[in-house]
XYZ file of C-alpha atoms in Angstrom:
674
model
C -19.598 23.491 -11.488
C -21.198 20.581 -13.342
C -19.350 18.546 -15.921
C -17.150 15.504 -16.304
C -14.395 14.728 -13.832
C -11.264 13.054 -15.229
C -8.288 11.391 -13.607
C -5.092 11.287 -15.680
C -2.102 9.086 -14.809
C 0.971 9.617 -16.970
C 3.200 6.535 -16.836
C 6.412 5.667 -18.614
C 4.629 3.705 -21.352
C 0.928 4.653 -21.347
C -1.152 7.628 -20.246
C -4.340 6.375 -18.587
C -7.572 8.347 -18.320
C -10.710 7.698 -16.266
C -13.729 9.890 -17.096
C -16.658 10.138 -14.661
C -19.902 12.030 -15.294
C -21.249 12.740 -11.765
C -24.738 13.449 -13.099
C -25.441 9.960 -14.437
C -22.523 7.909 -13.108
C -21.317 7.127 -16.618
C -17.703 5.950 -16.810
C -15.332 6.023 -19.794
C -11.721 4.847 -19.839
C -8.887 5.422 -22.292
C -5.219 4.498 -22.734
C -2.876 6.327 -25.089
C 0.912 5.949 -25.557
C 3.078 8.252 -23.451
C 5.727 10.363 -25.132
C 8.883 10.219 -22.984
C 10.139 13.750 -22.459
C 6.899 15.129 -23.929
C 4.484 13.833 -21.283
C 2.047 16.691 -21.924
C 1.453 15.364 -25.452
C -0.122 12.081 -24.316
C -2.054 13.939 -21.626
C -3.677 16.285 -24.141
C -4.160 13.595 -26.785
C -6.084 11.489 -24.294
C -8.401 14.365 -23.359
C -9.113 15.092 -27.014
C -12.246 17.146 -27.681
C -13.649 16.683 -24.165
C -11.667 19.561 -22.622
C -14.436 22.249 -22.668
C -16.829 19.823 -20.929
C -14.528 18.968 -18.018
C -15.231 20.367 -14.542
C -11.984 19.112 -13.006
C -8.791 17.301 -13.955
C -6.809 15.405 -11.317
C -3.346 14.409 -12.477
C -0.956 11.752 -11.193
C 2.495 11.903 -12.706
C 5.934 10.328 -12.670
C 7.585 13.363 -14.298
C 9.333 14.283 -11.054
C 10.297 10.693 -10.228
C 11.795 10.106 -13.667
C 13.700 13.399 -13.524
C 15.313 12.382 -10.220
C 16.102 8.834 -11.351
C 17.680 10.074 -14.568
C 19.369 13.080 -12.914
C 17.637 15.399 -15.376
C 16.286 17.976 -12.949
C 17.322 21.613 -12.815
C 20.835 22.837 -12.008
C 20.770 23.820 -8.337
C 23.006 25.911 -6.127
C 23.100 25.408 -2.349
C 23.714 28.129 0.232
C 24.437 26.673 3.657
C 26.097 27.312 7.015
C 29.901 27.479 7.077
C 31.324 24.020 7.664
C 28.277 22.145 6.388
C 28.826 22.192 2.633
C 29.497 18.447 2.483
C 26.353 17.193 4.225
C 24.957 15.960 0.896
C 28.136 14.062 0.131
C 28.565 12.501 3.572
C 24.895 11.353 3.736
C 24.574 8.817 6.580
C 27.950 7.210 5.827
C 26.087 4.506 3.934
C 27.124 2.950 0.615
C 25.431 1.794 -2.584
C 26.162 -1.899 -2.014
C 26.033 -3.649 1.344
C 28.891 -6.021 0.487
C 32.176 -4.873 -1.009
C 33.662 -1.434 -1.323
C 32.683 -0.687 -4.907
C 30.158 1.911 -5.967
C 30.103 5.651 -6.482
C 27.790 8.521 -5.666
C 27.452 11.969 -7.166
C 25.445 14.493 -5.122
C 22.684 16.338 -6.961
C 24.560 19.573 -6.217
C 28.286 19.445 -7.170
C 30.862 20.793 -4.721
C 31.526 24.020 -6.625
C 27.822 24.950 -6.345
C 27.616 24.266 -2.590
C 28.566 27.630 -1.079
C 28.887 28.490 2.603
C 28.155 31.659 4.580
C 28.649 32.600 8.222
C 25.630 32.242 10.505
C 24.679 30.045 13.448
C 21.400 29.315 15.200
C 21.389 26.906 18.125
C 19.050 23.957 18.540
C 16.807 25.952 20.880
C 16.358 28.669 18.238
C 18.619 31.300 19.799
C 21.047 33.146 17.528
C 24.712 32.583 18.316
C 26.220 34.236 15.228
C 24.325 36.676 12.981
C 23.852 36.061 9.273
C 26.461 37.636 6.994
C 24.023 39.192 4.530
C 26.780 40.572 2.289
C 28.227 37.053 1.948
C 24.796 35.777 0.886
C 24.605 38.450 -1.805
C 28.088 37.528 -3.068
C 27.407 33.799 -3.307
C 24.016 34.481 -4.910
C 25.743 36.433 -7.690
C 28.282 33.603 -8.049
C 25.475 31.087 -8.485
C 23.741 33.356 -10.979
C 26.979 33.537 -12.978
C 27.179 29.722 -12.797
C 23.769 29.634 -14.539
C 21.864 27.687 -11.886
C 18.118 27.190 -12.302
C 17.254 27.356 -8.603
C 18.787 28.018 -5.197
C 18.284 25.950 -2.041
C 18.993 27.603 1.309
C 19.670 25.209 4.197
C 20.995 26.578 7.479
C 21.726 24.395 10.483
C 18.887 24.398 13.045
C 16.672 26.520 10.786
C 13.808 24.244 11.848
C 14.016 25.882 15.301
C 14.207 29.441 13.965
C 13.751 30.320 10.268
C 14.856 33.952 10.622
C 18.259 33.527 8.948
C 16.871 31.539 6.007
C 14.162 34.140 5.437
C 16.743 36.941 5.591
C 18.990 35.030 3.184
C 16.144 34.668 0.695
C 15.556 38.421 0.860
C 19.278 38.992 0.230
C 19.271 36.654 -2.791
C 16.201 38.312 -4.294
C 17.713 41.749 -3.725
C 20.527 40.990 -6.169
C 18.661 38.426 -8.324
C 14.923 39.251 -8.255
C 13.825 36.473 -10.620
C 15.639 33.695 -8.740
C 13.760 30.540 -7.685
C 14.553 30.023 -4.002
C 13.645 27.097 -1.717
C 14.016 27.264 2.086
C 14.475 24.172 4.213
C 12.397 25.770 6.994
C 9.422 25.826 4.614
C 9.948 22.438 2.950
C 10.937 20.417 6.041
C 11.167 22.247 9.398
C 12.513 19.114 11.052
C 15.653 17.976 12.844
C 18.413 15.942 11.080
C 20.461 17.986 8.640
C 21.050 15.391 5.896
C 17.384 14.513 5.394
C 16.417 18.199 5.487
C 19.185 19.185 3.081
C 18.443 16.332 0.678
C 14.683 16.995 0.611
C 15.156 20.742 0.122
C 17.721 20.309 -2.650
C 15.592 17.747 -4.484
C 12.596 20.065 -4.235
C 14.694 22.862 -5.769
C 15.892 20.454 -8.470
C 12.312 19.711 -9.511
C 10.878 23.211 -9.206
C 11.916 24.558 -12.633
C 10.971 21.353 -14.494
C 7.644 20.693 -12.757
C 6.789 24.378 -12.914
C 7.359 24.492 -16.680
C 5.467 21.212 -17.170
C 2.411 22.462 -15.284
C 2.570 25.831 -17.020
C 2.580 24.178 -20.459
C -0.350 21.994 -19.488
C -2.381 24.863 -18.087
C -1.735 27.050 -21.141
C -2.693 24.219 -23.489
C -5.859 23.501 -21.500
C -6.799 27.192 -21.458
C -6.343 27.407 -25.229
C -8.725 24.454 -25.630
C -11.446 26.043 -23.531
C -10.879 24.395 -20.151
C -12.596 26.400 -17.417
C -12.521 23.878 -14.577
C -9.995 23.138 -11.854
C -6.681 21.343 -12.289
C -5.190 19.391 -9.372
C -2.195 17.150 -8.707
C -1.954 13.878 -6.772
C 0.682 13.759 -4.021
C 2.867 10.847 -2.996
C 0.886 10.606 0.265
C -2.228 9.705 -1.732
C -3.875 13.101 -1.299
C -4.587 15.845 -3.826
C -3.111 19.351 -3.923
C -3.545 22.465 -6.039
C -1.140 23.233 -8.866
C 0.016 26.279 -6.870
C 1.173 23.989 -4.056
C 2.729 21.588 -6.569
C 4.832 24.422 -7.978
C 6.322 25.329 -4.596
C 6.549 21.755 -3.262
C 7.091 19.559 -6.339
C 8.932 16.992 -4.198
C 5.477 15.881 -3.058
C 4.690 14.678 -6.578
C 7.346 11.927 -6.479
C 5.606 8.544 -6.950
C 2.212 10.281 -7.190
C 0.947 8.003 -9.990
C 1.578 4.729 -8.107
C 0.179 6.328 -4.927
C -3.099 7.055 -6.720
C -3.282 3.380 -7.674
C -2.970 2.357 -4.026
C -5.772 4.768 -3.066
C -8.057 3.257 -5.704
C -7.098 -0.269 -4.675
C -7.958 0.480 -1.062
C -11.383 1.830 -2.006
C -12.160 -1.098 -4.325
C -10.985 -3.677 -1.788
C -12.994 -2.081 1.041
C -16.154 -2.116 -1.100
C -15.488 -5.774 -1.919
C -15.024 -6.682 1.759
C -11.277 -7.389 1.524
C -9.329 -5.434 4.201
C -5.941 -7.046 3.455
C -4.535 -6.385 0.008
C -1.165 -6.347 -1.751
C -1.347 -4.020 -4.723
C 0.556 -5.092 -7.848
C 0.888 -2.335 -10.441
C 2.564 -3.753 -13.534
C 3.091 -1.081 -16.156
C 5.331 -0.902 -19.154
C 8.444 0.076 -17.214
C 8.123 -1.018 -13.583
C 6.300 -3.204 -11.061
C 5.065 -1.274 -8.016
C 3.952 -3.109 -4.879
C 2.292 -1.783 -1.728
C 0.535 -3.337 1.261
C -2.863 -2.460 2.719
C -3.503 -4.147 6.082
C -6.771 -3.791 7.955
C -7.969 -1.299 5.373
C -5.010 1.051 5.974
C -2.303 1.704 3.389
C 1.267 1.385 4.662
C 2.827 4.832 4.890
C 6.317 6.120 5.506
C 7.762 9.459 6.560
C 10.816 8.938 4.353
C 11.829 7.254 1.118
C 14.803 7.044 -1.226
C 14.154 7.446 -4.935
C 17.671 6.163 -5.595
C 20.817 5.746 -3.531
C 21.542 9.009 -1.734
C 18.390 10.712 -3.049
C 16.454 10.783 0.215
C 13.052 12.445 0.531
C 11.657 13.139 3.988
C 7.967 13.608 3.294
C 4.863 11.557 4.153
C 4.132 9.094 1.384
C 2.498 5.771 0.705
C 5.143 3.074 0.984
C 5.722 1.548 -2.444
C 8.349 -0.993 -3.478
C 9.385 -0.584 -7.121
C 11.360 -3.042 -9.259
C 12.291 -2.961 -12.934
C 9.910 -5.670 -14.119
C 7.409 -4.034 -16.448
C 5.938 -5.226 -19.709
C 8.736 -3.462 -21.565
C 11.515 -5.019 -19.455
C 14.191 -6.424 -21.768
C 15.187 -10.097 -21.522
C 18.818 -11.064 -22.070
C 21.314 -13.836 -21.418
C 24.280 -12.458 -19.471
C 27.951 -13.384 -19.812
C 27.499 -16.200 -17.308
C 24.685 -17.776 -19.302
C 21.926 -16.674 -16.936
C 18.587 -15.344 -18.159
C 17.785 -11.854 -16.854
C 14.639 -9.757 -17.280
C 14.978 -6.017 -16.624
C 15.613 -3.547 -15.138
C 16.379 -2.028 -18.570
C 13.129 -1.280 -20.356
C 12.079 -0.543 -23.916
C 9.395 1.794 -22.536
C 6.832 3.141 -24.974
C 9.499 4.104 -27.508
C 10.777 1.981 -29.098
C 8.593 -0.440 -27.095
C 8.410 -4.242 -27.358
C 9.643 -5.854 -30.577
C 6.101 -6.759 -31.622
C 5.136 -3.072 -31.621
C 7.455 -2.372 -34.558
C 9.108 0.677 -33.042
C 12.670 -0.393 -33.862
C 13.567 -2.401 -30.741
C 15.233 -5.719 -31.589
C 15.580 -7.192 -28.080
C 12.720 -9.265 -26.609
C 10.646 -8.007 -23.686
C 8.220 -9.527 -21.204
C 5.333 -8.359 -23.393
C 6.861 -10.128 -26.403
C 6.964 -13.366 -24.390
C 3.271 -13.036 -23.509
C 2.438 -12.380 -27.161
C 4.386 -15.395 -28.417
C 2.610 -17.693 -25.928
C -0.813 -16.454 -27.051
C -1.611 -14.732 -23.769
C -1.937 -11.322 -25.415
C -4.212 -11.015 -28.432
C -1.970 -9.777 -31.255
C -5.034 -8.630 -33.195
C -6.255 -6.290 -30.435
C -3.347 -4.435 -28.763
C -4.229 -2.139 -25.861
C -3.467 1.557 -25.911
C -4.374 2.293 -29.512
C -2.047 3.273 -32.324
C -1.658 -0.223 -33.820
C -4.134 -2.597 -35.417
C -2.016 -5.715 -35.036
C 1.169 -6.775 -33.271
C 4.005 -8.486 -35.128
C 4.117 -11.979 -33.597
C 6.755 -13.207 -36.057
C 9.137 -10.407 -35.098
C 8.685 -11.206 -31.397
C 9.376 -14.906 -32.059
C 12.497 -14.085 -34.063
C 13.840 -11.817 -31.298
C 13.264 -14.431 -28.596
C 14.825 -17.106 -30.791
C 17.940 -15.064 -31.487
C 18.576 -13.557 -28.059
C 17.199 -16.210 -25.677
C 16.267 -19.541 -27.257
C 19.461 -20.187 -29.239
C 21.919 -19.126 -26.473
C 20.075 -21.356 -23.956
C 19.343 -24.262 -26.321
C 15.564 -23.930 -25.919
C 12.605 -23.793 -28.235
C 11.049 -20.372 -28.777
C 8.013 -21.360 -26.697
C 10.157 -22.669 -23.825
C 12.313 -19.527 -23.941
C 9.214 -17.315 -23.767
C 7.956 -19.260 -20.753
C 11.378 -18.931 -19.135
C 11.214 -15.147 -19.539
C 7.828 -15.100 -17.817
C 8.990 -17.385 -14.992
C 12.006 -15.167 -14.288
C 9.820 -12.042 -14.279
C 7.261 -13.771 -12.032
C 10.077 -14.658 -9.648
C 11.116 -11.010 -9.412
C 7.515 -9.930 -8.796
C 6.946 -12.639 -6.177
C 10.076 -11.454 -4.376
C 8.660 -7.933 -4.186
C 5.385 -9.278 -2.739
C 7.279 -11.258 -0.111
C 9.319 -8.166 0.767
C 6.239 -6.142 1.722
C 4.431 -9.049 3.413
C 6.486 -11.907 4.878
C 9.512 -9.732 5.687
C 7.218 -7.286 7.514
C 5.601 -10.045 9.615
C 2.435 -10.512 7.519
C 1.059 -13.908 6.439
C 0.434 -13.697 2.654
C -2.279 -16.333 3.048
C -4.440 -13.609 4.643
C -3.991 -11.230 1.708
C -5.390 -10.979 -1.788
C -3.348 -9.538 -4.617
C -4.851 -6.668 -6.548
C -3.141 -6.673 -9.939
C -3.566 -3.601 -12.082
C -1.725 -1.596 -14.694
C -1.668 -2.802 -18.269
C 0.027 -6.112 -17.433
C -0.824 -6.962 -13.822
C -3.726 -9.294 -14.572
C -1.587 -11.329 -16.991
C 0.462 -12.580 -14.040
C -2.129 -12.747 -11.243
C -2.582 -16.536 -11.351
C 1.159 -17.170 -11.131
C 1.632 -14.728 -8.234
C -1.245 -16.216 -6.214
C 0.250 -19.669 -6.607
C 3.909 -18.721 -6.105
C 3.487 -16.488 -3.047
C 0.695 -18.490 -1.412
C -1.848 -15.680 -1.430
C -5.504 -16.092 -0.476
C -6.434 -15.120 -4.025
C -6.622 -12.096 -6.291
C -9.120 -9.267 -6.665
C -8.928 -7.842 -10.185
C -10.582 -4.407 -10.606
C -13.156 -3.675 -13.265
C -10.659 -1.539 -15.206
C -7.199 -2.750 -14.162
C -5.382 -0.808 -16.861
C -6.572 2.573 -15.554
C -6.780 1.940 -11.796
C -4.278 4.705 -10.984
C -6.365 7.152 -13.026
C -9.428 6.065 -11.010
C -7.416 6.800 -7.866
C -6.897 10.354 -9.083
C -10.684 10.779 -9.255
C -11.422 9.485 -5.741
C -8.357 10.680 -3.750
C -9.039 13.155 -0.945
C -7.289 16.519 -0.626
C -4.402 16.442 1.862
C -1.773 18.695 3.368
C 0.871 17.681 5.919
C 2.677 19.940 8.393
C 5.668 18.959 10.541
C 7.458 20.772 13.360
C 10.339 19.568 15.515
C 9.915 19.913 19.300
C 12.663 17.766 20.850
C 11.155 17.727 24.323
C 10.471 15.130 27.010
C 6.834 14.193 27.639
C 7.259 14.992 31.340
C 8.302 18.542 30.396
C 5.308 19.232 28.128
C 3.227 22.292 29.009
C -0.226 20.909 28.163
C -1.837 24.281 27.427
C 1.059 25.455 25.211
C 1.168 22.078 23.450
C -2.553 22.243 22.673
C -2.109 25.771 21.314
C 0.689 24.558 19.043
C -1.423 21.671 17.703
C -4.361 23.973 17.053
C -2.088 26.441 15.220
C -0.607 23.679 13.033
C -4.049 22.203 12.329
C -5.407 25.622 11.371
C -2.512 26.169 8.946
C -2.960 22.748 7.362
C -6.733 23.219 7.009
C -6.193 26.602 5.374
C -4.113 24.992 2.611
C -6.741 22.276 2.044
C -9.687 24.656 2.058
C -7.812 27.091 -0.182
C -7.281 24.495 -2.901
C -10.699 25.271 -4.371
C -11.781 21.625 -4.503
C -15.375 20.722 -3.505
C -15.294 18.939 -0.132
C -17.846 17.356 2.183
C -15.686 17.862 5.277
C -12.144 18.208 6.645
C -10.528 15.825 9.134
C -7.389 16.486 11.167
C -4.909 13.737 12.039
C -2.134 14.333 14.587
C 0.844 12.016 15.075
C 3.995 12.446 17.150
C 7.403 11.079 16.193
C 8.575 9.683 19.545
C 11.203 7.458 21.121
C 12.603 6.544 24.504
C 15.376 8.808 25.744
C 18.670 7.551 24.323
C 17.174 6.009 21.175
C 17.658 7.345 17.644
C 14.745 6.030 15.585
C 11.133 6.971 16.219
C 7.643 5.496 16.041
C 4.512 7.420 15.103
C 2.091 7.829 18.009
C -1.338 9.017 16.843
C -3.317 11.333 19.126
C -7.078 11.293 19.529
C -7.455 15.038 20.139
C -5.761 18.411 19.736
C -5.554 18.917 23.504
C -3.965 15.759 24.935
C -2.703 15.371 28.472
C 0.827 14.146 29.203
C -0.660 10.820 30.264
C -2.526 10.476 26.954
C 0.648 11.288 25.000
C 2.586 8.644 26.911
C -0.153 6.045 26.444
C -0.327 6.712 22.690
C 3.440 6.265 22.404
C 3.502 3.018 24.398
C 0.675 1.620 22.285
C 2.534 2.475 19.054
C 5.838 1.154 20.418
C 4.281 -2.134 21.502
C 2.661 -2.599 18.068
C 6.049 -2.052 16.442
C 8.274 -4.074 18.765
C 6.003 -6.276 20.868
C 7.010 -4.691 24.181
C 7.516 -1.404 26.008
C 10.443 -0.163 28.134
C 8.918 0.750 31.449
C 10.605 3.422 33.503
C 12.424 5.177 30.654
C 11.690 8.799 29.809
C 9.851 9.442 26.547
C 10.834 12.128 24.047
C 8.688 13.897 21.452
C 10.920 14.580 18.452
C 8.443 16.071 15.969
C 4.754 16.856 15.588
C 2.973 15.895 12.366
C -0.424 17.373 11.570
C -2.389 16.326 8.478
C -5.546 17.989 7.194
C -7.592 15.679 4.964
C -10.289 17.238 2.836
C -12.957 14.627 2.132
C -14.198 14.662 -1.431
C -17.711 13.488 -2.341
C -17.663 9.663 -2.277
C -17.524 7.796 -5.563
C -20.157 5.081 -5.802
C -18.296 2.055 -7.168
C -21.602 0.507 -8.186
C -21.243 2.712 -11.283
C -18.732 0.090 -12.449
C -21.158 -2.827 -12.060
C -21.521 -4.977 -15.211
C -24.731 -5.241 -17.221
C -27.102 -8.148 -16.781
C -26.836 -11.045 -19.207
C -25.565 -14.585 -19.628
C -21.991 -15.838 -19.355
C -22.195 -17.308 -22.837
C -22.940 -13.836 -24.222
C -19.344 -12.898 -23.378
C -17.745 -15.962 -25.004
C -15.803 -14.927 -28.105
C -14.249 -18.274 -29.020
C -11.063 -20.120 -28.155
C -7.358 -19.918 -28.920
C -4.316 -21.990 -27.925
C -2.250 -20.609 -25.015
C 0.920 -22.254 -23.757
C 1.042 -23.248 -20.072
C 3.783 -25.445 -18.595
C 5.190 -26.238 -22.033
C 1.892 -27.408 -23.533
C -0.676 -25.532 -25.641
C -4.123 -25.475 -24.032
C -7.202 -24.570 -26.046
C -8.469 -21.719 -23.893
C -11.838 -19.985 -23.819
C -11.726 -16.279 -24.723
C -14.250 -13.943 -23.076
C -15.175 -10.286 -23.417
C -14.585 -9.424 -19.773
C -16.711 -6.266 -19.521
C -19.968 -8.037 -20.468
C -19.542 -10.952 -18.076
C -22.552 -10.655 -15.712
C -22.475 -10.638 -11.915
C -22.000 -14.185 -10.632
C -20.404 -15.470 -13.836
C -17.744 -18.112 -13.225
C -14.866 -18.839 -15.587
C -12.605 -21.854 -15.045
C -9.062 -21.841 -16.409
C -7.468 -22.098 -18.828
C -9.121 -18.957 -20.150
C -8.386 -15.399 -21.169
C -10.585 -12.382 -20.452
C -10.027 -9.423 -22.754
C -10.925 -5.762 -22.387
C -9.643 -2.544 -23.996
C -7.303 -1.608 -21.125
C -5.949 -4.989 -19.973
C -5.930 -8.781 -20.391
C -6.710 -11.278 -17.621
C -5.131 -14.753 -17.781
C -6.809 -17.568 -15.847
C -4.287 -20.391 -15.678
C -5.284 -24.077 -15.418
C -6.383 -24.861 -11.870
C -7.670 -21.319 -11.236
C -11.201 -19.942 -11.334
C -12.603 -16.384 -11.417
C -16.025 -15.106 -10.398
C -17.609 -11.714 -11.081
C -18.662 -9.865 -7.909
C -21.530 -7.310 -7.694
C -19.149 -4.399 -8.421
C -17.685 -6.026 -11.541
C -14.421 -7.120 -9.912
C -13.012 -10.571 -10.599
C -12.358 -12.792 -7.584
C -9.618 -15.268 -8.503
C -8.654 -18.321 -6.462
C -7.398 -21.860 -6.857
C -10.067 -24.441 -7.668
């Protein structure tokens, strides 16, 4: 089907859209304010009258993430094996704060909604005690009377044999036909009861909300004449159908930031930069991820918040509360703090006139002249209120600290930069990577405002600023491949592997994963299969991922793959110890038609054509008369020496004194120290 393809990333402050016409390569971008709690409104407003002309919409969203963080998901009941009702509460015997005994934790499912029934399956899948079906029916009616929105069924060792969970679902539906039921054996057929219980319960928590959200969107799109396909970005950086998203909404957690990492990887590879630290600065948060050797860092598990553990493949992203809307304050001890509380899109920064009276990071950038008050991004306003921002900084920061307004604004930015630099060090230096070998890729509405400071403070090689930094995550939605992951626990020693049976299992898992990808209805140019084994030495607890080169490996090849992965992780192997395969992970990756990034290349022209004038910008306590350029008409090869500001509809780039940027053939900006 011909027509425009659009990527839509709904963030906490702005909804970003990237339109691509495959016929002529024409690109259009748009930012509109997000409506918290009414995310579909910004989505539809951004699409406007283009809906009938769209062939496909790919959507990255933080709806699920925000619901988990704010504990605003559905009301869930848990049916589990007798004696295991407190798994969610016990967790891993960890605590919210490393030092001290303070802190509290409330499980997503309260104790009165965690109900137990008799059944027992052993770790090898054999049935020791049959399921009490009548007990399941009784507790299902109790949960219905308690007005739950969904039911999670988690039986011990169901990963080895799902028969009891499947029978329990049938029993629930027999007495409550319209119930929404999630089985752990379908969401995560993997060993370790806490991670499986937590992931299943969180999936059930999101199912009603995400289901209603997608249903509203699809109905609204249908009413506006949309006849194309609608897809969702997953937290692993792949794309899935809305049908899959409804049954496995847990895979949408962090999908928006994941799309940004996918786009960053593609842009960096095209620019010849294999080592990148992505820096997504939005209105609410700062998301950081590392790409080394062209490969994004991935994780099999993540925690959205303390005790909210998700065991699902995802791109590893570090998030801190340091967005453009982060509120600055002086605490009781006289220390300046920025974030994690945010003004979001409503009421927004003081200068936006939405009713907020406390200064934000964006207000500090406005007061210092770094953001053009006469041309705010995102639409909706013609001019920002600089005087209101100055008054807020004066009242809440400058006067308590005995500083001028300008010095207080710079202090806010320095504190925020310190937080961001710490996040970059966390994903680089603390993981054994030299930041001097990496470039930062700042994106989001505010990332490029702070690129110069981060390069200098962290000691990075430089920065690579995308053509459209403000909508990079939306671009990622357009170019992300389709992906589906399968996992199965084996718990067997390598020396005991039956090679023929193992190959048959891998082929079966690969076939199932490919069927999901091919059934998504998304045009593909091919499907790849990736197989990895979670393995450790006998007696160890934690695992490493050993990637296999084929679906029919020998025992020797399995052992060699594990030793290679173990040595990369720990610098040595443990010769003579038996090796155990804990779980098998099979991923099917549907390759979408490649997006030619040359479509983003700038027009020909002269550097002076882009010069708009000058304006004073404060750096290091002094105003510097800085050149102002229209970034999108800077030609390839153009060089801009700081201090300068490059403006475009979706973002602002600050080039501090001592820094220089050059335009590469794809329209990216290469920033480095002079």
